[in-house]
XYZ file of C-alpha atoms in Angstrom:
779
model
C -39.246 -17.886 8.270
C -37.568 -17.669 5.086
C -39.619 -18.760 2.053
C -38.008 -20.307 -1.534
C -38.081 -16.776 -3.176
C -35.998 -15.529 -0.150
C -33.528 -18.120 -0.534
C -33.274 -17.588 -3.864
C -32.081 -14.186 -3.714
C -30.014 -14.352 -1.099
C -28.391 -17.404 -2.748
C -27.662 -14.863 -6.062
C -26.548 -11.888 -3.750
C -24.445 -13.589 -1.433
C -21.531 -14.893 -3.627
C -21.619 -11.349 -5.142
C -21.314 -10.004 -1.754
C -18.264 -12.412 -0.578
C -16.631 -11.720 -4.132
C -16.806 -7.682 -3.202
C -15.484 -8.045 0.163
C -12.622 -9.945 -1.236
C -11.849 -7.555 -3.787
C -12.126 -4.302 -2.002
C -10.104 -6.016 0.777
C -7.155 -7.150 -0.940
C -7.310 -3.402 -3.150
C -7.007 -1.549 0.506
C -5.586 -4.150 2.604
C -3.123 -6.287 0.936
C -0.338 -3.796 -0.528
C 0.391 -2.149 3.030
C 0.237 -5.487 4.584
C 2.208 -6.986 2.416
C 4.544 -4.074 2.482
C 5.006 -4.879 6.325
C 5.112 -8.479 5.710
C 8.044 -8.408 3.630
C 10.189 -6.151 6.336
C 9.754 -8.374 9.350
C 10.723 -11.490 7.239
C 13.367 -9.827 6.128
C 14.420 -9.391 9.514
C 14.348 -12.745 10.252
C 10.837 -13.273 11.514
C 9.417 -16.758 10.630
C 6.550 -17.054 8.318
C 4.018 -18.448 10.670
C 4.442 -15.258 12.752
C 4.392 -13.202 9.533
C 1.085 -14.707 8.689
C -0.504 -14.321 12.124
C 0.404 -10.489 12.125
C -1.094 -9.844 8.959
C -4.220 -12.020 10.005
C -4.439 -9.121 12.693
C -4.299 -6.455 10.641
C -7.227 -7.356 8.650
C -10.053 -5.970 10.970
C -8.752 -2.196 10.140
C -10.026 -2.841 6.990
C -13.063 -4.924 7.397
C -14.728 -2.364 9.239
C -14.934 -0.042 6.357
C -14.999 -2.853 3.624
C -18.242 -5.027 4.613
C -20.657 -2.222 4.282
C -18.982 -1.191 0.880
C -18.818 -5.074 -0.149
C -22.702 -4.887 0.941
C -23.728 -2.354 -1.410
C -21.974 -3.415 -4.270
C -22.598 -7.155 -3.691
C -26.178 -6.605 -3.760
C -26.141 -4.156 -6.650
C -24.490 -6.940 -8.582
C -26.431 -9.337 -7.708
C -29.832 -8.090 -8.087
C -28.468 -6.484 -11.425
C -28.281 -9.877 -12.537
C -31.528 -10.770 -11.688
C -32.851 -7.709 -13.589
C -30.660 -8.556 -16.715
C -32.190 -11.753 -16.833
C -35.481 -10.170 -16.388
C -36.115 -12.346 -13.389
C -36.856 -9.205 -10.878
C -39.745 -8.404 -14.039
C -41.053 -12.032 -13.363
C -41.280 -11.784 -9.641
C -43.188 -8.458 -9.960
C -45.589 -10.241 -12.504
C -46.210 -12.729 -10.070
C -46.681 -9.942 -7.337
C -43.658 -10.382 -5.742
C -43.309 -6.224 -5.081
C -40.310 -4.648 -4.134
C -41.644 -4.366 -0.513
C -41.343 -7.858 -0.477
C -37.980 -8.044 -1.785
C -36.753 -6.223 1.080
C -36.871 -9.078 3.173
C -34.107 -11.502 1.787
C -32.232 -8.099 1.357
C -32.527 -6.767 4.968
C -31.532 -10.386 6.417
C -28.179 -9.692 4.507
C -28.236 -6.204 5.652
C -28.656 -7.177 9.426
C -25.983 -9.994 8.968
C -23.581 -7.374 7.370
C -24.619 -4.848 10.317
C -24.011 -7.273 13.006
C -20.457 -8.265 11.275
C -19.219 -4.950 11.033
C -20.327 -4.064 14.907
C -18.386 -7.421 15.901
C -15.261 -5.876 13.919
C -15.488 -2.522 14.899
C -16.278 -2.587 18.902
C -14.896 -6.277 19.767
C -12.215 -7.486 17.216
C -10.688 -4.196 16.056
C -8.926 -2.948 19.477
C -7.904 -6.554 20.847
C -6.248 -7.706 17.568
C -4.419 -4.042 17.284
C -3.365 -5.442 21.016
C -2.218 -8.692 20.153
C 0.168 -7.007 17.086
C 1.771 -4.736 19.122
C 2.620 -7.807 21.817
C 3.868 -9.840 18.867
C 5.736 -7.102 16.997
C 7.264 -6.212 20.255
C 8.857 -9.837 20.553
C 9.613 -10.032 17.324
C 11.430 -6.866 17.069
C 13.267 -7.129 20.135
C 14.523 -10.617 19.318
C 15.576 -9.211 15.715
C 17.664 -6.373 17.124
C 19.222 -8.524 20.046
C 20.534 -10.721 17.363
C 20.430 -9.152 13.776
C 22.770 -6.595 14.259
C 25.197 -6.496 11.342
C 28.736 -5.192 11.311
C 29.974 -1.963 9.678
C 26.656 -1.314 8.651
C 24.127 1.716 10.438
C 21.540 0.057 12.366
C 18.561 2.293 13.126
C 16.019 -0.464 14.154
C 15.544 1.332 18.034
C 13.861 4.866 17.782
C 16.105 7.558 18.353
C 19.307 5.294 17.985
C 22.204 5.022 15.220
C 24.195 2.160 15.980
C 27.403 0.833 14.268
C 29.779 -1.875 15.389
C 32.479 -3.383 13.849
C 32.274 -7.107 14.340
C 29.785 -9.374 15.629
C 30.484 -12.937 17.026
C 29.118 -15.684 15.092
C 25.851 -15.697 17.253
C 25.141 -12.100 16.581
C 24.982 -11.276 20.363
C 27.990 -9.739 21.149
C 29.820 -6.786 19.628
C 33.268 -5.195 19.451
C 33.931 -1.451 19.015
C 30.324 0.084 19.396
C 29.529 3.562 18.719
C 25.927 4.454 19.547
C 24.576 8.028 19.079
C 20.907 9.036 20.725
C 19.192 12.181 19.122
C 17.786 14.694 21.591
C 15.028 17.105 20.910
C 17.690 19.732 21.737
C 21.507 19.930 20.960
C 23.572 17.215 19.194
C 23.142 13.653 20.100
C 24.487 11.650 23.291
C 27.126 9.276 21.812
C 28.594 6.274 23.438
C 32.011 4.732 22.132
C 32.447 1.355 23.864
C 34.966 -1.777 23.416
C 32.068 -4.327 24.039
C 28.161 -4.319 23.787
C 25.067 -6.475 23.538
C 21.040 -6.125 23.980
C 19.224 -7.794 26.746
C 15.729 -8.028 26.402
C 13.146 -8.905 29.261
C 9.790 -9.811 27.520
C 7.598 -9.476 30.895
C 8.381 -5.801 31.764
C 8.650 -5.176 27.862
C 11.728 -3.751 27.870
C 14.952 -3.597 25.852
C 18.496 -2.526 27.290
C 21.897 -1.942 25.626
C 24.671 -3.372 27.927
C 28.171 -1.431 26.824
C 31.726 -2.121 28.657
C 34.620 -0.118 28.705
C 33.937 2.987 27.093
C 33.030 6.823 27.333
C 30.099 9.146 27.095
C 30.490 12.230 25.033
C 27.674 14.987 25.878
C 27.580 18.620 24.526
C 24.990 21.076 26.653
C 23.111 23.025 23.745
C 24.373 26.544 24.724
C 28.097 25.838 25.805
C 30.174 23.748 24.369
C 32.697 24.562 26.084
C 31.448 22.179 28.844
C 31.416 19.300 26.505
C 32.058 16.359 29.204
C 33.491 12.859 28.706
C 32.396 10.421 30.975
C 34.177 7.260 31.716
C 32.632 3.834 32.233
C 33.216 0.096 32.863
C 29.927 -0.649 32.371
C 26.850 0.697 31.477
C 22.987 0.264 30.797
C 20.952 2.181 28.118
C 17.134 1.588 28.496
C 14.435 1.396 26.401
C 10.765 1.132 26.809
C 8.143 -0.410 24.569
C 6.404 2.635 23.529
C 9.261 4.003 22.337
C 9.893 0.818 20.182
C 6.393 0.744 19.095
C 6.729 4.630 18.218
C 8.833 3.718 15.280
C 7.822 0.210 14.764
C 4.853 1.118 12.235
C 2.661 -0.743 14.848
C -0.982 0.785 15.398
C -0.867 4.013 17.213
C -3.263 4.109 20.496
C -5.515 6.698 19.148
C -9.228 6.761 19.327
C -10.019 4.410 16.511
C -7.824 1.811 18.423
C -9.702 2.226 21.888
C -12.585 0.394 23.506
C -15.691 1.802 24.342
C -14.934 1.882 27.929
C -11.701 3.693 27.108
C -13.294 6.271 24.885
C -15.988 7.223 27.686
C -12.965 7.650 29.954
C -11.600 9.880 27.636
C -14.711 11.583 27.296
C -15.194 12.215 31.260
C -10.865 13.195 31.475
C -11.645 15.868 28.492
C -14.657 17.104 29.981
C -12.857 17.408 33.571
C -10.345 19.601 31.395
C -12.764 22.022 30.345
C -12.336 21.322 26.765
C -14.993 19.726 23.896
C -15.168 16.002 23.956
C -16.859 15.874 20.442
C -13.529 13.508 18.754
C -14.169 10.483 21.184
C -17.968 11.222 21.217
C -18.463 10.951 17.258
C -15.773 7.875 17.645
C -17.987 6.149 19.854
C -21.337 7.006 17.544
C -19.260 5.907 14.679
C -18.599 2.560 15.897
C -22.252 2.068 15.577
C -23.229 4.406 12.437
C -20.860 2.946 10.312
C -22.378 -0.576 10.814
C -25.976 0.600 10.719
C -25.021 2.223 7.097
C -25.499 -1.442 5.781
C -29.519 -0.885 6.460
C -28.928 2.330 4.313
C -27.105 0.844 1.801
C -29.803 -2.138 1.514
C -32.356 0.268 0.554
C -30.275 1.691 -2.066
C -28.926 -0.977 -3.808
C -32.733 -2.609 -3.475
C -33.987 0.757 -5.532
C -31.112 0.935 -8.190
C -30.451 -2.816 -8.606
C -34.159 -3.509 -9.535
C -34.323 -2.483 -13.343
C -35.486 -3.414 -16.488
C -31.992 -2.265 -17.960
C -28.919 -4.814 -18.219
C -26.088 -2.829 -17.389
C -24.057 -5.979 -16.072
C -22.066 -6.481 -12.867
C -19.050 -3.993 -13.494
C -21.395 -1.668 -14.192
C -23.369 -2.177 -11.201
C -19.607 -2.173 -9.278
C -18.616 1.090 -10.643
C -22.317 2.399 -9.057
C -21.434 1.435 -5.826
C -18.281 3.119 -6.051
C -20.013 6.068 -6.716
C -22.697 5.896 -3.857
C -19.771 5.022 -1.067
C -17.933 8.060 -2.395
C -20.823 10.231 -1.714
C -21.402 8.312 1.544
C -18.165 9.362 2.718
C -18.176 13.008 1.940
C -21.244 13.396 3.673
C -19.692 11.428 6.591
C -16.688 13.859 6.586
C -18.657 16.870 6.154
C -20.931 16.079 9.289
C -17.615 15.590 11.326
C -16.619 18.874 10.192
C -19.906 20.235 10.995
C -19.693 18.932 14.545
C -16.206 20.442 14.820
C -17.537 23.492 13.760
C -20.097 23.314 16.819
C -23.025 23.440 13.486
C -24.256 20.040 14.765
C -24.324 18.087 18.116
C -21.303 15.169 17.945
C -24.264 12.776 18.880
C -26.140 13.296 15.810
C -23.220 13.966 13.187
C -22.184 10.588 12.559
C -26.035 9.592 12.103
C -26.507 12.633 9.525
C -24.988 10.608 6.292
C -27.263 7.339 7.158
C -30.161 9.439 7.503
C -29.506 10.964 4.498
C -28.662 7.925 2.354
C -31.743 6.072 3.806
C -34.340 8.842 2.852
C -33.087 9.090 -0.498
C -33.299 4.946 -0.745
C -37.018 5.152 0.353
C -37.580 7.680 -1.981
C -36.324 5.923 -4.994
C -38.150 2.555 -3.613
C -41.566 4.364 -3.462
C -40.736 5.862 -6.776
C -40.008 2.675 -8.344
C -42.639 0.730 -7.045
C -44.784 3.465 -8.743
C -43.485 2.900 -11.931
C -41.708 -0.730 -12.291
C -41.001 -0.826 -15.986
C -38.778 2.539 -15.597
C -34.885 1.394 -15.287
C -32.254 3.371 -13.651
C -30.468 4.393 -16.702
C -26.668 3.693 -16.588
C -25.302 3.765 -20.207
C -21.922 3.200 -20.873
C -20.352 5.198 -23.998
C -18.628 2.251 -25.669
C -21.299 -0.339 -24.734
C -22.049 -2.692 -27.933
C -25.676 -3.410 -28.964
C -25.965 -6.994 -28.082
C -27.050 -10.145 -30.497
C -31.014 -10.708 -30.470
C -32.225 -13.574 -28.341
C -33.924 -16.606 -30.320
C -37.287 -15.790 -30.702
C -36.894 -11.729 -30.311
C -38.486 -9.932 -33.310
C -35.680 -7.263 -34.494
C -36.630 -4.326 -37.140
C -35.291 -5.230 -40.783
C -33.462 -1.744 -40.127
C -31.447 -2.634 -37.355
C -30.164 -6.564 -39.216
C -26.353 -6.137 -39.985
C -25.150 -8.677 -41.657
C -21.178 -8.308 -41.743
C -20.377 -9.224 -45.433
C -17.089 -11.689 -43.999
C -19.554 -13.893 -42.103
C -21.768 -13.986 -45.022
C -22.880 -17.589 -46.384
C -22.617 -16.129 -49.850
C -18.795 -16.078 -49.720
C -17.215 -19.040 -50.241
C -14.959 -20.442 -47.804
C -13.394 -22.790 -50.439
C -11.755 -22.193 -53.919
C -9.905 -19.058 -55.011
C -9.580 -16.483 -52.551
C -10.761 -18.765 -49.720
C -7.251 -18.016 -47.781
C -8.252 -14.092 -47.976
C -11.990 -14.924 -47.040
C -10.277 -16.553 -44.323
C -7.493 -14.311 -43.152
C -10.773 -11.933 -42.782
C -12.717 -13.940 -40.327
C -9.387 -14.265 -38.060
C -9.194 -10.683 -38.208
C -12.862 -9.973 -37.238
C -12.388 -12.305 -34.484
C -9.542 -10.156 -33.496
C -11.505 -7.494 -33.238
C -14.438 -9.054 -31.652
C -12.239 -10.690 -29.008
C -10.363 -7.432 -28.747
C -13.368 -4.897 -28.030
C -14.694 -7.319 -25.752
C -11.145 -7.560 -23.543
C -10.708 -3.640 -23.780
C -14.173 -3.127 -22.918
C -13.635 -5.192 -19.462
C -10.157 -3.865 -18.611
C -11.595 -0.406 -18.754
C -14.425 -1.106 -16.324
C -12.319 -3.139 -14.199
C -9.505 -0.554 -13.937
C -11.806 2.096 -13.553
C -13.632 0.642 -10.553
C -10.431 -0.704 -8.447
C -8.806 3.080 -9.255
C -11.699 4.446 -7.908
C -11.537 2.613 -4.468
C -8.048 4.001 -4.442
C -9.651 7.393 -4.574
C -11.928 6.903 -1.997
C -9.736 5.061 0.618
C -7.360 8.063 -0.095
C -9.820 10.812 0.345
C -11.392 8.951 3.465
C -7.953 9.284 4.937
C -7.091 13.019 3.697
C -10.550 14.489 3.603
C -10.502 14.935 7.712
C -7.224 17.584 7.123
C -9.777 19.790 4.503
C -12.258 20.263 7.578
C -10.076 20.849 10.031
C -8.525 23.660 7.729
C -5.181 22.154 7.567
C -5.555 21.649 3.822
C -7.675 22.133 0.649
C -9.655 20.520 -1.864
C -7.048 22.075 -4.388
C -4.018 20.299 -2.557
C -6.084 17.008 -2.458
C -6.638 17.301 -6.155
C -3.183 17.957 -6.499
C -2.164 14.944 -4.636
C -4.360 12.749 -6.511
C -2.910 13.893 -9.972
C 0.688 13.146 -8.756
C -0.179 10.007 -6.806
C -2.561 8.079 -10.001
C 0.562 6.940 -11.924
C 1.699 4.594 -8.848
C -1.757 3.683 -8.280
C -2.786 2.944 -12.144
C 1.065 0.674 -11.844
C -0.869 -1.375 -9.392
C -4.076 -1.664 -10.902
C -3.487 -2.296 -14.432
C -2.054 -6.057 -13.948
C -5.032 -7.279 -11.654
C -7.367 -5.160 -14.364
C -5.410 -7.423 -16.754
C -5.926 -10.461 -15.158
C -9.789 -9.925 -14.266
C -10.405 -9.057 -17.741
C -8.277 -11.983 -19.465
C -10.166 -14.455 -17.501
C -13.393 -12.831 -17.813
C -13.230 -12.925 -21.547
C -11.802 -16.589 -22.392
C -14.422 -17.701 -19.542
C -17.634 -15.886 -21.297
C -16.000 -17.527 -24.420
C -15.994 -20.696 -23.224
C -19.133 -20.167 -21.359
C -21.383 -19.175 -24.503
C -19.428 -22.326 -26.644
C -17.812 -19.478 -28.897
C -14.524 -21.010 -28.255
C -15.808 -24.380 -29.104
C -17.020 -22.785 -32.604
C -13.442 -21.283 -33.070
C -12.059 -24.601 -32.380
C -14.564 -25.956 -35.023
C -13.457 -23.635 -37.499
C -9.617 -24.268 -37.150
C -8.980 -21.481 -34.549
C -7.204 -22.882 -31.940
C -7.313 -21.097 -28.096
C -3.740 -19.955 -28.814
C -5.039 -18.181 -31.936
C -7.849 -17.219 -30.267
C -5.826 -15.763 -27.437
C -3.176 -13.782 -29.274
C -4.646 -10.455 -28.967
C -4.840 -10.778 -25.229
C -1.174 -11.683 -25.222
C -0.486 -8.816 -27.391
C -2.151 -6.673 -25.551
C -0.193 -7.633 -21.973
C 3.330 -6.845 -24.225
C 1.456 -3.133 -24.522
C 0.591 -3.143 -20.630
C 3.647 -4.292 -19.941
C 5.844 -1.949 -22.220
C 3.544 1.048 -20.338
C 4.271 -0.016 -16.895
C 8.080 -0.188 -17.844
C 8.162 3.177 -19.785
C 6.000 5.112 -16.770
C 8.924 3.552 -14.541
C 11.834 5.170 -15.974
C 9.941 8.305 -17.199
C 7.707 10.081 -14.800
C 6.257 7.523 -12.226
C 9.644 8.386 -10.047
C 9.522 12.354 -10.368
C 5.497 11.777 -9.608
C 5.909 9.807 -6.743
C 8.376 12.365 -5.440
C 5.988 15.340 -6.054
C 2.906 13.054 -4.233
C 5.017 12.486 -1.302
C 5.884 16.231 -0.642
C 2.175 17.095 -1.280
C 1.181 14.207 1.263
C 3.628 16.073 3.833
C 2.202 19.172 3.284
C -1.506 17.907 3.718
C -0.246 16.393 6.667
C 1.414 19.328 8.032
C 4.804 17.109 7.983
C 7.718 19.753 8.218
C 10.704 18.187 6.255
C 13.703 19.764 5.086
C 13.641 20.214 1.320
C 16.439 17.768 0.869
C 15.938 15.486 3.648
C 14.560 12.596 1.170
C 18.623 13.010 -0.096
C 20.186 12.942 3.322
C 21.991 9.776 4.623
C 23.154 11.633 8.114
C 25.475 9.290 9.536
C 28.175 8.409 7.172
C 31.454 6.176 7.686
C 33.865 7.896 5.226
C 36.408 6.073 3.595
C 39.162 6.973 6.070
C 37.226 5.455 8.766
C 35.961 8.879 10.195
C 32.177 9.282 10.807
C 30.344 12.109 9.610
C 26.880 13.103 11.193
C 24.887 16.477 9.743
C 21.659 18.034 9.853
C 20.706 18.645 6.281
C 22.605 18.929 3.131
C 21.463 21.684 0.966
C 22.667 20.783 -2.906
C 21.992 24.344 -3.768
C 24.295 25.971 -1.772
C 26.608 23.186 -1.533
C 26.703 23.398 2.248
C 25.837 20.849 5.414
C 24.217 22.231 8.509
C 25.059 21.020 12.200
C 27.996 19.145 10.627
C 30.067 17.093 13.116
C 33.168 14.761 12.452
C 34.190 11.933 14.892
C 37.689 10.581 14.478
C 39.249 7.868 16.115
C 42.306 6.860 17.706
C 44.874 4.464 16.022
C 45.743 2.080 18.557
C 42.470 1.709 20.155
C 38.687 2.422 19.965
C 38.012 5.551 21.288
C 37.251 9.358 19.908
C 40.399 11.212 19.179
C 38.575 14.509 17.740
C 35.206 15.941 17.328
C 35.127 18.632 15.645
C 31.617 20.725 14.953
C 30.155 23.466 12.611
C 26.921 25.550 12.541
C 27.439 25.472 8.774
C 29.888 24.408 6.484
C 30.354 25.727 3.168
C 32.183 24.310 0.060
C 34.129 26.907 -1.863
C 37.223 26.386 -4.090
C 39.573 25.452 -1.144
C 37.629 23.114 0.451
C 34.848 22.848 3.431
C 34.901 26.236 5.646
C 33.106 25.828 9.399
C 31.551 28.453 10.339
C 30.673 28.947 14.115
C 33.186 25.822 14.815
C 34.785 24.060 17.545
C 37.091 20.939 17.811
C 37.808 18.878 20.645
C 40.788 16.695 20.969
C 41.384 13.583 23.043
C 45.154 13.566 23.688
C 45.532 10.102 25.900
C 43.455 7.447 27.513
C 42.772 9.059 30.922
C 40.581 11.691 29.330
C 42.577 14.830 28.994
C 41.647 17.072 26.165
C 41.848 20.504 24.756
C 38.962 22.872 23.378
C 39.285 25.257 20.820
C 36.320 27.468 19.170
C 36.801 29.711 16.010
C 34.467 31.639 13.955
C 35.884 29.831 10.993
C 37.735 26.530 10.522
C 38.946 24.381 7.494
C 37.185 21.107 7.202
C 39.045 17.665 5.801
C 36.403 15.786 4.634
C 35.056 14.463 1.046
C 33.335 16.804 -1.167
C 29.599 17.855 -1.832
C 29.054 14.723 -4.543
C 29.384 12.656 -1.533
C 26.462 13.787 0.331
C 24.045 14.353 -2.672
C 23.047 11.445 -2.967
C 19.232 10.199 -4.583
C 16.459 9.223 -2.701
C 16.592 5.886 -0.772
C 13.066 4.966 -1.892
C 13.165 2.897 -4.736
C 10.124 3.999 -5.682
C 11.327 7.591 -6.363
C 13.913 6.654 -8.658
C 14.127 4.893 -12.154
C 16.555 2.275 -12.977
C 19.542 4.374 -13.695
C 19.003 6.611 -10.983
C 18.475 3.912 -8.324
C 21.781 2.031 -9.790
C 23.983 5.059 -9.450
C 22.595 5.392 -5.773
C 23.444 2.051 -4.455
C 27.046 2.444 -6.253
C 27.737 5.790 -4.057
C 25.765 4.253 -0.960
C 27.675 0.859 -0.837
C 30.890 2.273 0.631
C 29.104 4.123 3.177
C 28.258 1.613 5.834
C 25.133 1.055 4.588
C 23.087 -2.016 3.673
C 22.360 -1.793 0.266
C 21.173 -5.807 -0.466
C 16.863 -4.382 -0.060
C 17.970 -1.809 -3.098
C 19.298 -4.123 -5.221
C 16.227 -6.464 -4.898
C 14.331 -3.296 -5.738
C 16.881 -2.635 -8.697
C 16.124 -5.878 -10.109
C 12.433 -5.685 -9.473
C 12.206 -2.675 -11.768
C 13.159 -5.031 -14.739
C 10.971 -7.918 -13.237
C 7.519 -6.724 -12.342
C 6.680 -4.930 -15.342
C 6.261 -8.433 -16.918
C 3.691 -8.889 -14.427
C 0.816 -8.283 -17.258
C 2.313 -11.336 -19.484
C 2.859 -13.618 -16.661
C -1.084 -13.234 -15.099
C -2.297 -13.359 -18.983
C -0.254 -16.439 -19.614
C -1.587 -17.811 -16.432
C -4.929 -16.476 -16.369
C -5.777 -17.875 -20.178
C -6.114 -21.973 -19.200
C -7.396 -20.913 -15.796
C -10.394 -19.204 -17.712
C -11.018 -22.590 -19.994
C -11.060 -24.560 -17.254
C -13.388 -22.581 -15.283
C -15.391 -20.568 -17.547
C -18.140 -22.907 -17.589
C -18.930 -21.996 -14.115
C -19.700 -17.956 -14.850
C -17.892 -14.896 -14.802
C -18.133 -14.471 -10.940
C -16.070 -17.701 -10.592
C -13.507 -16.309 -13.152
C -13.615 -13.179 -11.306
C -12.717 -15.082 -7.779
C -10.138 -17.019 -9.368
C -8.226 -13.902 -10.725
C -8.191 -12.137 -7.348
C -6.830 -15.336 -5.795
C -4.008 -15.385 -8.114
C -3.771 -11.897 -7.716
C -2.917 -12.538 -3.921
C -1.115 -15.525 -4.539
C 1.637 -13.768 -6.787
C 1.684 -10.632 -4.310
C 2.415 -13.071 -1.725
C 5.036 -14.715 -3.346
C 7.040 -11.586 -4.547
C 6.656 -10.148 -1.129
C 8.001 -13.611 0.317
C 10.799 -13.559 -2.311
C 11.905 -9.981 -2.203
C 12.113 -10.454 1.656
C 14.587 -13.286 1.427
C 16.612 -11.390 -0.705
C 16.550 -8.143 1.472
C 17.718 -10.691 4.180
C 20.611 -11.817 1.993
C 19.039 -15.624 1.762
C 18.782 -15.328 -1.723
C 20.749 -13.446 -4.601
C 18.713 -10.158 -5.568
C 18.399 -11.506 -8.817
C 17.000 -14.885 -7.909
C 14.787 -13.114 -5.153
C 13.245 -10.589 -7.956
C 12.784 -13.196 -11.046
C 11.657 -16.097 -8.940
C 8.072 -15.361 -8.490
C 8.121 -14.732 -12.873
C 9.790 -17.829 -13.246
C 7.353 -19.836 -11.064
C 4.307 -18.128 -12.358
C 5.348 -18.342 -16.157
C 6.671 -22.024 -15.864
C 3.002 -22.964 -14.376
C 1.341 -20.725 -17.218
C 3.327 -22.724 -19.801
C 2.636 -26.156 -18.201
C -1.153 -25.308 -18.052
C -1.457 -23.930 -21.688
C 0.374 -27.010 -23.046
C -1.907 -29.390 -21.561
C -5.129 -27.678 -21.905
C -7.296 -28.508 -24.644
C -6.636 -26.136 -27.677
């Protein structure tokens, strides 16, 4: 039976837990979720279906964020009670730390149950539902959204090019389809007509081609080249091959149910191998939820203190505890894989350590109730004494600008008033910068923890080193800063104005003739500084840092890619109508590896010549193909002539035509992306999404100004509800802004809006709303 004091502690800490859960889930899940949502919307999937899919992805994050949110919520809630000396009063009335375990334990048990449900029941079911919906939507998209004269790669291992598509988008004319193989050159289908047939019951996608030919080249004998004519043929695909390339959840141990994991253990044991991986996954389904109980002990020991460190400091402290927990977790995994610890015990070691530390801290805190956990911020300013509080005379500082001895009227009053305003500017700016720094560090820490959790197993498996992870963090940090800074600005603005409103300081300023606009001026100026910083990052070192981060990430994950793979377009339509295909482009040596050139007859859609070179090198006379061969098709009856040669001249475009910049807009600045779009437009590639990304490079840096403008009136309206309310409003605004950006970007990528409108519409909508609210709020 919960008593009044129990309900009070729960009521004070539960909102903090929900706020932490909202922040953590937003930071960890919203960016990747919105990225997938943008792609699905661009492919014509309706908004309701996309929203359903995004909801199915949330359980992947909740299994991690619920324990984290419990820890940080308890630290912030108990820190608030300690800051107001309520815990001191409780202990003075005989309510010990052990007694406070009852309400804290109730929250921990509820969090444990919720996490168990997510990891054991919700996650496998959500992933399976996600796969089924994605199949139906992408199959439908592939069936009716193929664009004419644009390379389509929506099906895995398939490069599809059609010259014409009917108005319904279901019938194709002049089809070129290349299917990649593990060895040798691709199998090429050239047909006069084609279409896609989708069977939802069997989850298959078939491409039907009519009146064409199939071109095959054996890996070791080019002279055995075969061309097979057909009136109609079927190219089948199964669901698993589609899911391998659409970003759906892989069917790994983390996505299996407990019975499936137990079957995996039995199969691995029968094969004579060690089943430590599925065994650890089974135990992890229970150990991570149980970590909520260990976190509750730590939170109570560190949260009940005589110091007043504030909620954001408690948030940062929670980040540190979580970081230590996951280091212990993956260290235990490494010990289990090295056969130093039983896999049945490994997943429980972090809980044992954290719970043990929590018990020790609780015992020490119980013996010395007045000793607080020291967490001092280096830039923390001393607070003003409360009414009735005795302050030594040596500590009393009376700013000259606010001294009653200085007249506020008469000669010199203008200068004095200006001094007061400047003092207020410094006061508001210092409060704002402190909150920006704290929220920035806390949110950035979440990225570090989540990334470390994702990559640390590579270190323990011996595939990477901590130095490599540190290098990846170094190069990836600018991109994280690019995302975190706007959110930190929004939270800091809402909190600063909200605190001024709740403490009636803003009312005093208005009474002195200082309007809301003037009081918020330092915040607006700083928002312009942040916008300039974001734009400067985007146009200077951000693109290069992203390229290096991508290369380091590939090295850590063991992904082998050619040096210039990011620059390769692979399949290109030349200006004269020929098709180029190559394995890789060596920009330094001006060479193409694995070059194939397809030329077509002038009177009908059929291959008239296919030429191949193992390596083509560019010199003063043009392209020279080495280890080359060419097969010419002389008539419509399939007769052909084959010629092989050590060196053969290839009449194709110069090297500059192939040396394009990376297609990812994040790895290019504005000028590089603009130049790349111009080069790509003539190669049969859809550049509309890149044009949207180009415009967003100009519109996105203004996000700090837009969010600041809209945060000021919101903070004045909601400020009296407290800082927590303002932070929650800030997160909701950030989510709304992110959703609007993704939706308009998807509409722009799908061609439903112009790139300029798609990129700038979110700023116009939120900026207009901010101006309206600013004009209607009481100043």
